[in-house]
PDB file of C-alpha atoms in Angstrom:
ATOM      1  CA  MET A  29      25.368  23.860 -10.389  1.00 82.00           C
ATOM      2  CA  ARG A  30      24.620  25.195  -6.937  1.00 90.00           C
ATOM      3  CA  PRO A  31      23.470  22.800  -4.191  1.00 90.00           C
ATOM      4  CA  TYR A  32      20.525  23.801  -2.067  1.00 88.00           C
ATOM      5  CA  ARG A  33      18.502  22.260   0.701  1.00 92.00           C
ATOM      6  CA  VAL A  34      15.247  20.538  -0.272  1.00 90.00           C
ATOM      7  CA  GLU A  35      12.736  20.586   2.549  1.00 95.00           C
ATOM      8  CA  LEU A  36      10.569  17.539   3.207  1.00 93.00           C
ATOM      9  CA  GLU A  37       7.445  19.693   2.893  1.00 96.00           C
ATOM     10  CA  ASP A  38       8.522  20.678  -0.643  1.00 94.00           C
ATOM     11  CA  VAL A  39       8.937  17.010  -1.586  1.00 91.00           C
ATOM     12  CA  LYS A  40       5.456  16.247  -0.224  1.00 94.00           C
ATOM     13  CA  LYS A  41       3.919  19.197  -2.088  1.00 96.00           C
ATOM     14  CA  ASN A  42       5.555  18.152  -5.365  1.00 95.00           C
ATOM     15  CA  LEU A  43       4.492  14.517  -4.981  1.00 95.00           C
ATOM     16  CA  ASP A  44       0.921  15.590  -4.210  1.00 97.00           C
ATOM     17  CA  TYR A  45       0.917  17.709  -7.380  1.00 98.00           C
ATOM     18  CA  LEU A  46       2.269  14.847  -9.493  1.00 97.00           C
ATOM     19  CA  LYS A  47      -0.273  12.432  -8.012  1.00 97.00           C
ATOM     20  CA  GLN A  48      -3.128  14.721  -9.029  1.00 97.00           C
ATOM     21  CA  HIS A  49      -1.839  15.829 -12.445  1.00 98.00           C
ATOM     22  CA  HIS A  50       0.730  13.307 -13.748  1.00 97.00           C
ATOM     23  CA  ILE A  51       0.108   9.847 -12.283  1.00 95.00           C
ATOM     24  CA  ILE A  52       2.763   8.165 -14.445  1.00 93.00           C
ATOM     25  CA  TYR A  53       5.493  10.553 -13.256  1.00 95.00           C
ATOM     26  CA  TYR A  54       4.222  10.173  -9.699  1.00 96.00           C
ATOM     27  CA  THR A  55       4.485   6.384  -9.958  1.00 94.00           C
ATOM     28  CA  ILE A  56       8.030   6.545 -11.334  1.00 94.00           C
ATOM     29  CA  TYR A  57       9.182   8.929  -8.599  1.00 93.00           C
ATOM     30  CA  ARG A  58       7.562   6.846  -5.848  1.00 93.00           C
ATOM     31  CA  ILE A  59       9.229   3.663  -7.090  1.00 92.00           C
ATOM     32  CA  MET A  60      12.587   5.448  -7.193  1.00 92.00           C
ATOM     33  CA  LEU A  61      12.124   6.909  -3.704  1.00 90.00           C
ATOM     34  CA  GLU A  62      10.852   3.698  -2.117  1.00 88.00           C
ATOM     35  CA  SER A  63      13.304   1.289  -3.771  1.00 88.00           C
ATOM     36  CA  GLY A  64      16.430   3.268  -4.530  1.00 88.00           C
ATOM     37  CA  ALA A  65      16.272   2.000  -8.117  1.00 88.00           C
ATOM     38  CA  ARG A  66      17.610   4.178 -10.898  1.00 88.00           C
ATOM     39  CA  PHE A  67      15.348   5.948 -13.392  1.00 92.00           C
ATOM     40  CA  GLU A  68      16.410   3.672 -16.264  1.00 90.00           C
ATOM     41  CA  HIS A  69      15.734   0.556 -14.185  1.00 90.00           C
ATOM     42  CA  VAL A  70      12.257   1.770 -13.209  1.00 93.00           C
ATOM     43  CA  LEU A  71      11.410   2.393 -16.867  1.00 93.00           C
ATOM     44  CA  LYS A  72      12.612  -1.111 -17.785  1.00 91.00           C
ATOM     45  CA  MET A  73      10.548  -2.591 -14.944  1.00 91.00           C
ATOM     46  CA  ILE A  74       7.384  -0.791 -16.042  1.00 91.00           C
ATOM     47  CA  GLY A  75       7.983  -1.734 -19.684  1.00 90.00           C
ATOM     48  CA  SER A  76       8.439  -5.416 -18.895  1.00 87.00           C
ATOM     49  CA  TRP A  77       6.000  -5.734 -15.963  1.00 92.00           C
ATOM     50  CA  SER A  78       5.132  -9.415 -15.559  1.00 94.00           C
ATOM     51  CA  PRO A  79       4.686 -10.132 -11.821  1.00 93.00           C
ATOM     52  CA  ASN A  80       3.588 -13.775 -12.179  1.00 94.00           C
ATOM     53  CA  GLU A  81       6.362 -14.778 -14.570  1.00 95.00           C
ATOM     54  CA  VAL A  82       8.693 -17.446 -13.187  1.00 95.00           C
ATOM     55  CA  VAL A  83      12.366 -16.786 -13.930  1.00 92.00           C
ATOM     56  CA  GLU A  84      15.597 -18.600 -13.176  1.00 91.00           C
ATOM     57  CA  ILE A  85      18.298 -16.578 -11.445  1.00 88.00           C
ATOM     58  CA  PRO A  86      21.380 -17.105 -13.635  1.00 86.00           C
ATOM     59  CA  GLY A  87      24.114 -19.234 -12.144  1.00 86.00           C
ATOM     60  CA  THR A  88      22.038 -20.428  -9.184  1.00 89.00           C
ATOM     61  CA  GLY A  89      19.471 -22.856 -10.564  1.00 90.00           C
ATOM     62  CA  ILE A  90      16.874 -21.061  -8.401  1.00 92.00           C
ATOM     63  CA  GLU A  91      13.464 -20.354  -9.917  1.00 94.00           C
ATOM     64  CA  THR A  92      11.325 -17.538  -8.526  1.00 92.00           C
ATOM     65  CA  GLU A  93       8.342 -15.442  -9.464  1.00 94.00           C
ATOM     66  CA  ARG A  94       9.430 -11.983 -10.580  1.00 93.00           C
ATOM     67  CA  LEU A  95       7.306 -10.345  -7.878  1.00 94.00           C
ATOM     68  CA  VAL A  96       7.630 -11.726  -4.365  1.00 94.00           C
ATOM     69  CA  CYS A  97       6.043  -9.893  -1.431  1.00 95.00           C
ATOM     70  CA  PHE A  98       7.304 -10.327   2.115  1.00 95.00           C
ATOM     71  CA  GLU A  99       4.187  -9.180   3.955  1.00 92.00           C
ATOM     72  CA  ASP A 100       5.721  -9.770   7.388  1.00 95.00           C
ATOM     73  CA  ARG A 101       8.655  -7.511   6.473  1.00 93.00           C
ATOM     74  CA  GLY A 102       6.593  -4.859   4.682  1.00 90.00           C
ATOM     75  CA  PHE A 103       8.227  -4.921   1.245  1.00 88.00           C
ATOM     76  CA  CYS A 104       8.180  -6.626  -2.141  1.00 90.00           C
ATOM     77  CA  ARG A 105      10.945  -7.599  -4.554  1.00 89.00           C
ATOM     78  CA  TYR A 106      10.574  -7.506  -8.330  1.00 91.00           C
ATOM     79  CA  TYR A 107      13.436  -9.462  -9.894  1.00 90.00           C
ATOM     80  CA  MET A 108      14.887  -7.715 -12.934  1.00 87.00           C
ATOM     81  CA  GLY A 109      18.177  -9.564 -13.244  1.00 83.00           C
ATOM     82  CA  LEU A 110      20.064  -6.493 -14.438  1.00 79.00           C
ATOM     83  CA  ARG A 111      23.801  -6.905 -14.091  1.00 71.00           C
ATOM     84  CA  GLY A 112      26.679  -4.942 -15.470  1.00 65.00           C
ATOM     85  CA  PRO A 113      29.133  -2.195 -14.631  1.00 64.00           C
ATOM     86  CA  GLU A 114      26.380  -0.175 -12.957  1.00 60.00           C
ATOM     87  CA  LYS A 115      24.597  -0.791  -9.676  1.00 61.00           C
ATOM     88  CA  PRO A 116      22.815  -4.194  -9.711  1.00 59.00           C
ATOM     89  CA  CYS A 117      19.021  -3.993  -9.543  1.00 59.00           C
ATOM     90  CA  GLU A 118      16.965  -6.882  -8.208  1.00 57.00           C
TER      91      GLU A 118
END
């Protein structure tokens, strides 16, 4: 494997292409870029999408909707509750 520099313009061009020709791939890449979530976590999120579902965060007794948007801060959180040896994903 040989590392090489990826220019921002190349990223934009590739995302534009995906948006026009492969909207599902575009969506997955955008979620990964915007959230930092791993590919496997994004696939699990899409497969189990239920934004209005109320879940309890284990060990806290706190109930929350899976999707909570913080409009004043400009982001949303979709609670997945994935824990394990890998990076946690909220």
